[in-house]
GROMACS .gro file of C-alpha atoms in nm:
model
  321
    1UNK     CA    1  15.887   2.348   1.079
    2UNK     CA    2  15.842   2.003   1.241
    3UNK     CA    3  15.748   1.959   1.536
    4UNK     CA    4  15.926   1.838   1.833
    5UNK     CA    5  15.798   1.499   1.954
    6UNK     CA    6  15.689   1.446   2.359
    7UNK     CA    7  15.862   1.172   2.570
    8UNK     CA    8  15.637   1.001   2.771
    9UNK     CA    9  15.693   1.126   3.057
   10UNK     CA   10  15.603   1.429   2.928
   11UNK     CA   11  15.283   1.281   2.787
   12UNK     CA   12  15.157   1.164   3.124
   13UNK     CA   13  15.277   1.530   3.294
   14UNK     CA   14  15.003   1.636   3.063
   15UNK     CA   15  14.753   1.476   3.197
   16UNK     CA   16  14.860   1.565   3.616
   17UNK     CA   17  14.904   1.892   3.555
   18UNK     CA   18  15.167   1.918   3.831
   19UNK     CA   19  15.521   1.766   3.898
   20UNK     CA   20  15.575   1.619   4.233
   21UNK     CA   21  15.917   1.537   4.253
   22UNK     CA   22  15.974   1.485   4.616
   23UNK     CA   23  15.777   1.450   4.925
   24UNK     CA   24  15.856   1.808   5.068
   25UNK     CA   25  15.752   1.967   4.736
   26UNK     CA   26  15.418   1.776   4.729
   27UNK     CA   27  15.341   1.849   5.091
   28UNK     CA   28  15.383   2.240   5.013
   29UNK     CA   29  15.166   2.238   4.714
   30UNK     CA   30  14.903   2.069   4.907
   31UNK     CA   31  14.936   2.288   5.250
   32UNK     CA   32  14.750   2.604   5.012
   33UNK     CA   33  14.453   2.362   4.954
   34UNK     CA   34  14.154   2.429   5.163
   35UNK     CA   35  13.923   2.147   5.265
   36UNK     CA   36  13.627   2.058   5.216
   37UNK     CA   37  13.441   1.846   5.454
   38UNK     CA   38  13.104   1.637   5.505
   39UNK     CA   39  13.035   1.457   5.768
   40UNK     CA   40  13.144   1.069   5.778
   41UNK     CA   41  12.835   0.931   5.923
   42UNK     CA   42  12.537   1.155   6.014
   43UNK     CA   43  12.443   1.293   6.325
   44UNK     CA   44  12.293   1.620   6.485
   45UNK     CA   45  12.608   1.759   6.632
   46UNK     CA   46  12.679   2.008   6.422
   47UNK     CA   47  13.100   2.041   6.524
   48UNK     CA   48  13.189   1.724   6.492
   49UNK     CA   49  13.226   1.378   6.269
   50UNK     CA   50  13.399   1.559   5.959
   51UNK     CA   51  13.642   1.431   5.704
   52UNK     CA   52  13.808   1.544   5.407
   53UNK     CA   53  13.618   1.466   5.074
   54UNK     CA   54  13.745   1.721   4.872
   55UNK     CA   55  14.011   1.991   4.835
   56UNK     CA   56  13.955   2.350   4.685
   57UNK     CA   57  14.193   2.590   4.544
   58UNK     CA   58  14.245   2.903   4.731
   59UNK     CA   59  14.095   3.110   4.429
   60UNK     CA   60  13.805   2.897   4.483
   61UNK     CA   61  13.785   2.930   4.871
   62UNK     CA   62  13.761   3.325   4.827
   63UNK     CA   63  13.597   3.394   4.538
   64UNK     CA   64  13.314   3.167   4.523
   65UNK     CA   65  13.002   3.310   4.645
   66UNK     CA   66  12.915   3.061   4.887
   67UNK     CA   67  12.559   3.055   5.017
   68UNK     CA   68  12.443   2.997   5.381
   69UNK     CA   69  12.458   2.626   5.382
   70UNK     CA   70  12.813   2.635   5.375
   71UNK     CA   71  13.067   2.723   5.666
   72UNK     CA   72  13.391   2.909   5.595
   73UNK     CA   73  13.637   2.908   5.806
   74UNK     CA   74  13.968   3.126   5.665
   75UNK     CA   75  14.170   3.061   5.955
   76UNK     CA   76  14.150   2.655   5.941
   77UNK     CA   77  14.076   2.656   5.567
   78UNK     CA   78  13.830   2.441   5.595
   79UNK     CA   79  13.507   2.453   5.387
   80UNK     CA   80  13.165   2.247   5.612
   81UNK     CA   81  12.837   2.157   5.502
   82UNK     CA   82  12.731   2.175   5.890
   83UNK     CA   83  12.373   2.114   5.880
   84UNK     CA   84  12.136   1.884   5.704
   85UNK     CA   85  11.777   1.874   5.701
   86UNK     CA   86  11.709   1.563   5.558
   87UNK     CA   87  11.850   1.276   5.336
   88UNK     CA   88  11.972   1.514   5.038
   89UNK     CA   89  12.052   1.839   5.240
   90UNK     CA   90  12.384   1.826   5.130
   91UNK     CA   91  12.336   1.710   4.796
   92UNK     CA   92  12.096   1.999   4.706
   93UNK     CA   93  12.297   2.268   4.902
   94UNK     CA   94  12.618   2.147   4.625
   95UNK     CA   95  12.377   2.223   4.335
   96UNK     CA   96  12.260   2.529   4.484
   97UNK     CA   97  12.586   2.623   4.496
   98UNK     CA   98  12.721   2.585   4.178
   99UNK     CA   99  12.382   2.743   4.046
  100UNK     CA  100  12.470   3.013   4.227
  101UNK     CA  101  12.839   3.010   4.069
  102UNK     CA  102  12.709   2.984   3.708
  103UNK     CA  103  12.446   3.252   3.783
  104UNK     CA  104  12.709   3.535   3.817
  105UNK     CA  105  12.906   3.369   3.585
  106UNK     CA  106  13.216   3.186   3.739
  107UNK     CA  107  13.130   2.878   3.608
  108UNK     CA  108  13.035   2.826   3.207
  109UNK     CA  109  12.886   2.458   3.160
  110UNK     CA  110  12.666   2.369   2.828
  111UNK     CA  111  12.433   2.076   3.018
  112UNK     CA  112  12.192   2.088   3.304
  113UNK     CA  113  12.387   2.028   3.627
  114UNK     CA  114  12.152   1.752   3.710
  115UNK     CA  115  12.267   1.552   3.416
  116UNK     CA  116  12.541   1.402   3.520
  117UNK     CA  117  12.565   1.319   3.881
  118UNK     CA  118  12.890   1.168   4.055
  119UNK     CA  119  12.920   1.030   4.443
  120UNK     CA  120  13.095   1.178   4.724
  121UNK     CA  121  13.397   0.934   4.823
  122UNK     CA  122  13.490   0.869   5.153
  123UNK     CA  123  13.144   0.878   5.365
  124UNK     CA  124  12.916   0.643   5.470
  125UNK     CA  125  12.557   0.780   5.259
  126UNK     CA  126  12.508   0.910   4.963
  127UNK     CA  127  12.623   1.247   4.845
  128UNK     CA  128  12.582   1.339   4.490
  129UNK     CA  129  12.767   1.648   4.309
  130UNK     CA  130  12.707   1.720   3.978
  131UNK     CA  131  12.994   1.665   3.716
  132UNK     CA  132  13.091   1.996   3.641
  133UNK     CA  133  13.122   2.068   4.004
  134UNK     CA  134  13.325   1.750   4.120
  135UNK     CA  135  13.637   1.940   4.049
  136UNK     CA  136  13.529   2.286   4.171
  137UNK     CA  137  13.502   2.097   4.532
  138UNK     CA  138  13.808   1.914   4.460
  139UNK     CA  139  13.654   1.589   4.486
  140UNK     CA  140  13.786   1.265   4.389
  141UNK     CA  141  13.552   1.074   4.117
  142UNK     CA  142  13.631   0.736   3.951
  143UNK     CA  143  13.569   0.644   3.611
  144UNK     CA  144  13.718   0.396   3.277
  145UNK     CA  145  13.929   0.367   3.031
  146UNK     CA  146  13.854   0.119   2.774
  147UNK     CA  147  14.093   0.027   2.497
  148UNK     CA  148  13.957  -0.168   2.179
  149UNK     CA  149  14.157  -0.363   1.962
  150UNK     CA  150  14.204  -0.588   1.636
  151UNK     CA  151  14.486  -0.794   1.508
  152UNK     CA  152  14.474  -0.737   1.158
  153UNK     CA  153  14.367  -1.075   0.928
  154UNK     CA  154  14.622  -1.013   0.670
  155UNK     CA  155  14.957  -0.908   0.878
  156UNK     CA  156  14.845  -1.021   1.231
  157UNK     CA  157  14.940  -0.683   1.357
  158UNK     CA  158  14.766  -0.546   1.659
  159UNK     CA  159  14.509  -0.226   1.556
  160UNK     CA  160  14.371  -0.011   1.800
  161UNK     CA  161  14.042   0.157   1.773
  162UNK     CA  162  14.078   0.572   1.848
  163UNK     CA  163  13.805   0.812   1.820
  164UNK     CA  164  13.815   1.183   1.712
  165UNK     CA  165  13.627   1.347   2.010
  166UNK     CA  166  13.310   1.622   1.849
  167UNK     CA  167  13.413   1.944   1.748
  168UNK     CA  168  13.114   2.080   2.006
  169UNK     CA  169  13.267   1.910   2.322
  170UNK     CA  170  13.328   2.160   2.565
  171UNK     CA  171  13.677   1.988   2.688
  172UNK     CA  172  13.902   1.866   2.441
  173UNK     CA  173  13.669   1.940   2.159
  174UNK     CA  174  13.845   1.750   1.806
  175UNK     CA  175  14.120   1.570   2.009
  176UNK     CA  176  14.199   1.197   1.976
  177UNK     CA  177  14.094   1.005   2.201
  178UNK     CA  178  14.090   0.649   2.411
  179UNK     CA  179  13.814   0.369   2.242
  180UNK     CA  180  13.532   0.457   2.520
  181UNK     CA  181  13.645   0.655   2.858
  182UNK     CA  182  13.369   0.799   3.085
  183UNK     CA  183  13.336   0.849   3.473
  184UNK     CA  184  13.087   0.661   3.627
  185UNK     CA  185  12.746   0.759   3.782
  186UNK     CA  186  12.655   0.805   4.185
  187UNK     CA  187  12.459   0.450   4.200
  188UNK     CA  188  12.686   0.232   3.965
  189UNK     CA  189  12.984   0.053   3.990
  190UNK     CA  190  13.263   0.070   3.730
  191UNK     CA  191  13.167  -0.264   3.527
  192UNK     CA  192  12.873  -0.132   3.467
  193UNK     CA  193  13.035   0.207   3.394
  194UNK     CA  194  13.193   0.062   3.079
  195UNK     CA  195  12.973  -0.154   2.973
  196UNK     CA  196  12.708   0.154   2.933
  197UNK     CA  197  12.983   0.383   2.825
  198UNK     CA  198  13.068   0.103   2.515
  199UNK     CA  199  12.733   0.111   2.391
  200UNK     CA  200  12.672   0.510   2.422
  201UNK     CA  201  13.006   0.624   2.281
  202UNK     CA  202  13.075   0.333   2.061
  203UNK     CA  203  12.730   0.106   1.987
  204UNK     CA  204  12.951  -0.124   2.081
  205UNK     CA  205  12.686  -0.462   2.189
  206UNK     CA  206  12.683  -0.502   2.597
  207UNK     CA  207  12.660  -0.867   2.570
  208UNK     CA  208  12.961  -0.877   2.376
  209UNK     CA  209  13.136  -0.641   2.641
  210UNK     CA  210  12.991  -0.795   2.950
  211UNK     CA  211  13.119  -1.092   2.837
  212UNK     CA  212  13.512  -0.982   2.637
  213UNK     CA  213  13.608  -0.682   2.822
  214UNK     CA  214  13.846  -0.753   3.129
  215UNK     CA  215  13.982  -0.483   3.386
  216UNK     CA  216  14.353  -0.468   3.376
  217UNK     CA  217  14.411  -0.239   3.582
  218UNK     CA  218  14.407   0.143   3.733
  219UNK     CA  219  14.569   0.486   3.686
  220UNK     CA  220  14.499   0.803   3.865
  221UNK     CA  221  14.571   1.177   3.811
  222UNK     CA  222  14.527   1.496   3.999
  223UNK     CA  223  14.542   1.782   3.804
  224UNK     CA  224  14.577   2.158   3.920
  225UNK     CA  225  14.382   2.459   3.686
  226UNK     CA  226  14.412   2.751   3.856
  227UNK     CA  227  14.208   3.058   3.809
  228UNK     CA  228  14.222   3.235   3.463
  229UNK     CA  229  14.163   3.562   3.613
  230UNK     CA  230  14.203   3.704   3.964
  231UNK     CA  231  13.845   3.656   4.044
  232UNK     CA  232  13.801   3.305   3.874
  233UNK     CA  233  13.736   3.037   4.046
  234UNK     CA  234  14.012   2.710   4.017
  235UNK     CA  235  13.955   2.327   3.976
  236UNK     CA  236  14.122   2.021   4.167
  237UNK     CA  237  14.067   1.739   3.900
  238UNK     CA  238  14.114   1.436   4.125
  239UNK     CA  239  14.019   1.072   3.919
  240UNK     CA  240  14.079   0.702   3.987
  241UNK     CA  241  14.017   0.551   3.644
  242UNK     CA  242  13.964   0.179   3.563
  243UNK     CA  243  14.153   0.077   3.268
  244UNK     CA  244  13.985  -0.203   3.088
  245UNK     CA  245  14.102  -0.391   2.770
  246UNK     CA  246  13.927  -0.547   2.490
  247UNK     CA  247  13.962  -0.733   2.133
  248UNK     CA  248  13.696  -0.696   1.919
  249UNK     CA  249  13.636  -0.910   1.629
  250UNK     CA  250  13.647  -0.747   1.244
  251UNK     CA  251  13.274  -0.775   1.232
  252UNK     CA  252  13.204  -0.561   1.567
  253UNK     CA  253  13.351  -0.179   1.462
  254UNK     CA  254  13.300   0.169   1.672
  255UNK     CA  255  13.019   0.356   1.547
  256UNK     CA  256  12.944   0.696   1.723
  257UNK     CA  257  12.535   0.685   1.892
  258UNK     CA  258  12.560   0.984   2.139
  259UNK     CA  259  12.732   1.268   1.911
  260UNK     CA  260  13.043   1.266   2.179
  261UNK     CA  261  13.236   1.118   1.881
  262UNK     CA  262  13.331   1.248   1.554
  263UNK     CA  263  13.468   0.938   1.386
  264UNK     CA  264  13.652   0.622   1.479
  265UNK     CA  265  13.985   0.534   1.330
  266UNK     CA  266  14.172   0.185   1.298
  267UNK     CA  267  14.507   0.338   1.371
  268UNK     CA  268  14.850   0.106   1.388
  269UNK     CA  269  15.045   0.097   1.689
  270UNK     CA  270  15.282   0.336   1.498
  271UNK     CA  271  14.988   0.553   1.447
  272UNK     CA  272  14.937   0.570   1.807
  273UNK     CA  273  15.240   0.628   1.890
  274UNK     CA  274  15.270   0.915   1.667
  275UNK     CA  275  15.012   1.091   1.811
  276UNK     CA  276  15.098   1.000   2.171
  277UNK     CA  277  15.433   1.191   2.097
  278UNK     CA  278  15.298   1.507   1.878
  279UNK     CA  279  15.021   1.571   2.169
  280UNK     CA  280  14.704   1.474   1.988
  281UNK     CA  281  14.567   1.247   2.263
  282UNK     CA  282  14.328   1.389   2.530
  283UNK     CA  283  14.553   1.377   2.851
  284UNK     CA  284  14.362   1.122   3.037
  285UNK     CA  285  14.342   0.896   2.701
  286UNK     CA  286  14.707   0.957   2.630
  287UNK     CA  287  14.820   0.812   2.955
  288UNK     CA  288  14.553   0.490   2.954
  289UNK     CA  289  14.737   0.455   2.574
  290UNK     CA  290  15.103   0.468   2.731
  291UNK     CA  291  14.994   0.205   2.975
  292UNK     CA  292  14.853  -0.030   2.676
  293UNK     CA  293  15.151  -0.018   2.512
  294UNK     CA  294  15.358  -0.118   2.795
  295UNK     CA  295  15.132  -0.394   2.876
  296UNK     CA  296  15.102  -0.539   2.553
  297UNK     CA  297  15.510  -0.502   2.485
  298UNK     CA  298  15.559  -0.171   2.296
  299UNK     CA  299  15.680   0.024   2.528
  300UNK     CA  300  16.017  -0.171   2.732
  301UNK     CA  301  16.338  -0.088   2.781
  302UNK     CA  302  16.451  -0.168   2.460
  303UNK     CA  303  16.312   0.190   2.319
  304UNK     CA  304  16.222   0.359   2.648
  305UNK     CA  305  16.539   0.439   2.891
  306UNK     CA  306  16.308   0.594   3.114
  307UNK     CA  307  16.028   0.290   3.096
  308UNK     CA  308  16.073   0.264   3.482
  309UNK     CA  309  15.945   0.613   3.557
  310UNK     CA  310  15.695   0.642   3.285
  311UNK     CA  311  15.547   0.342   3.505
  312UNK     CA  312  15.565   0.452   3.823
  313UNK     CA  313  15.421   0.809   3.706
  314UNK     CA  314  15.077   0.675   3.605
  315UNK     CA  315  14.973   0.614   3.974
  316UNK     CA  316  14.996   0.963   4.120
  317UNK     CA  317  14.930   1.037   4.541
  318UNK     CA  318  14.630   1.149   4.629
  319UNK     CA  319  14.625   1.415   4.919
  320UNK     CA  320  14.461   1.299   5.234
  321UNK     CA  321  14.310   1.429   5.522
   0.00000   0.00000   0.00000
């Protein structure tokens, strides 16, 4: 029985998770959030000076076992790190946290939390949560999404560069995915993001990179998992993502170095857009694709009749304080 293809629009619904089809719609999905707030710019006061850094699912907000270092409040639904003693207070009591989450078993990640370490948007210091957290918390991260590409010495046909993602990944495990994609770390900006992310993923050379790859553009999701079970706990996956572009000469191919990657394959824009449409892109790969192929001419009115709104649905809104 074949399967039935995907438009793109419902490609890129993939990857946010939710529809937002009108303002009043999106303002009641947000009202359930709860948020969670740091303070802007340090001081001692411990009731004033917050903002909104992240948002946390209801689910979340009641069934996480939140330590002392945290204030609840159910009637505001807000979620405060009042107090710090020292530079990373807050930091450390966001590990502690999810330590404590993972200990009783609400939260199931393979690496050490301290692994991976993202920054807290939207202060003035330095807050770091841990990667498999920044969604508990709701938090926005940013990241890239690099695209690779050859034109083809024979037919002069454009070739993209798409990796099968490990079997042993805990997200998305044997999925296809975009060239190199990867969010970027608490003290480093999202140049240098790729350019590290080209050579782990891909061995691809960072001289080459530093000097080929050019930023395009941006897309950004926000995707809603809600609890599994009544006493799960839900995620807010909130990402800004850097698209980048690069060609890359016959002599320079993709080799996996970090074991993220199962293979690379030299696909045709056919290719791609086969598996675009039968679902075997990783959401957040699948859209950076859709937005290649527009750029580059293979996605237009001329086969799309809903090209405008496949565009405008790859920037999503953000909730705000």
């Amino acid at each position: 029985m074949a399967i039935q293809a995907l438009t793109y629009t419902e490609v890129i619904g993939r990857c946010h998770g939710l529809p937002y089809p009108d303002e009043q719609q999106y303002a009641q999905i947000t009202s359930q959030f709860w948020r969670f707030r740091l303070k802007e710019t340090w001081n001692e006061d411990p009731s004033g000076n917050f903002v909104t850094v992240g948002w946390i699912l209801p689910c979340t907000a009641i069934n996480m076992p939140w330590t002392n270092k945290f204030k609840v409040d159910h009637q505001s639904k807000t979620i405060d790190i009042p107090y710090a003693e020292g530079e990373d207070y807050e930091s450390h009591a966001i590990l502690e946290q999810l330590i404590a989450a993972r200990s009783q078993g609400l939260l199931s990640m393979s690496k050490k939390l301290e692994d991976e370490l993202y920054r807290v948007l939207g202060i003035n210091r330095t807050v770091r949560v841990p990667r498999g957290g920044s969604a508990l918390f709701g938090i926005q991260t940013f990241g890239i999404q690099m695209t690779g590409y050859v034109y083809d010495e024979k037919s002069g046909q454009m070739k993209i560069w798409v990796p099968k993602r490990s079997a042993t990944r805990m997200q998305w495990p044997g999925m296809m995915d975009n060239t190199v994609g990867g969010g970027a770390n608490f003290d480093e900006e999202h140049f240098d993001c790729m350019v590290r992310e080209a050579e782990e993923e891909a061995s691809l050379p960072r001289e080459y990179m530093r000097e080929n790859a050019k930023v395009v553009g941006k897309i950004s999701y926000f995707h809603v998992r809600d609890a599994k079970t009544p006493d799960g706990l839900g995620f807010v996956d909130r990402s800004l993502q850097f698209i980048y572009d690069v060609e890359l000469p016959s002599h320079i191919v993709p080799k996996p170095l970090d074991g993220e990657v199962e293979e690379f394959y030299l696909w045709s824009i056919d290719q791609t857009v086969d598996g675009l449409k039968q679902g075997k892109f990783k959401s957040n790969a699948a859209a950076t694709l859709i937005d290649f192929l527009f750029r580059h001419g293979y996605v237009s009115a001329r086969n799309e009749p809903e090209v405008e709104h496949v565009i405008s649905s790859l920037i999503k809104r953000l909730p705000c304080a």
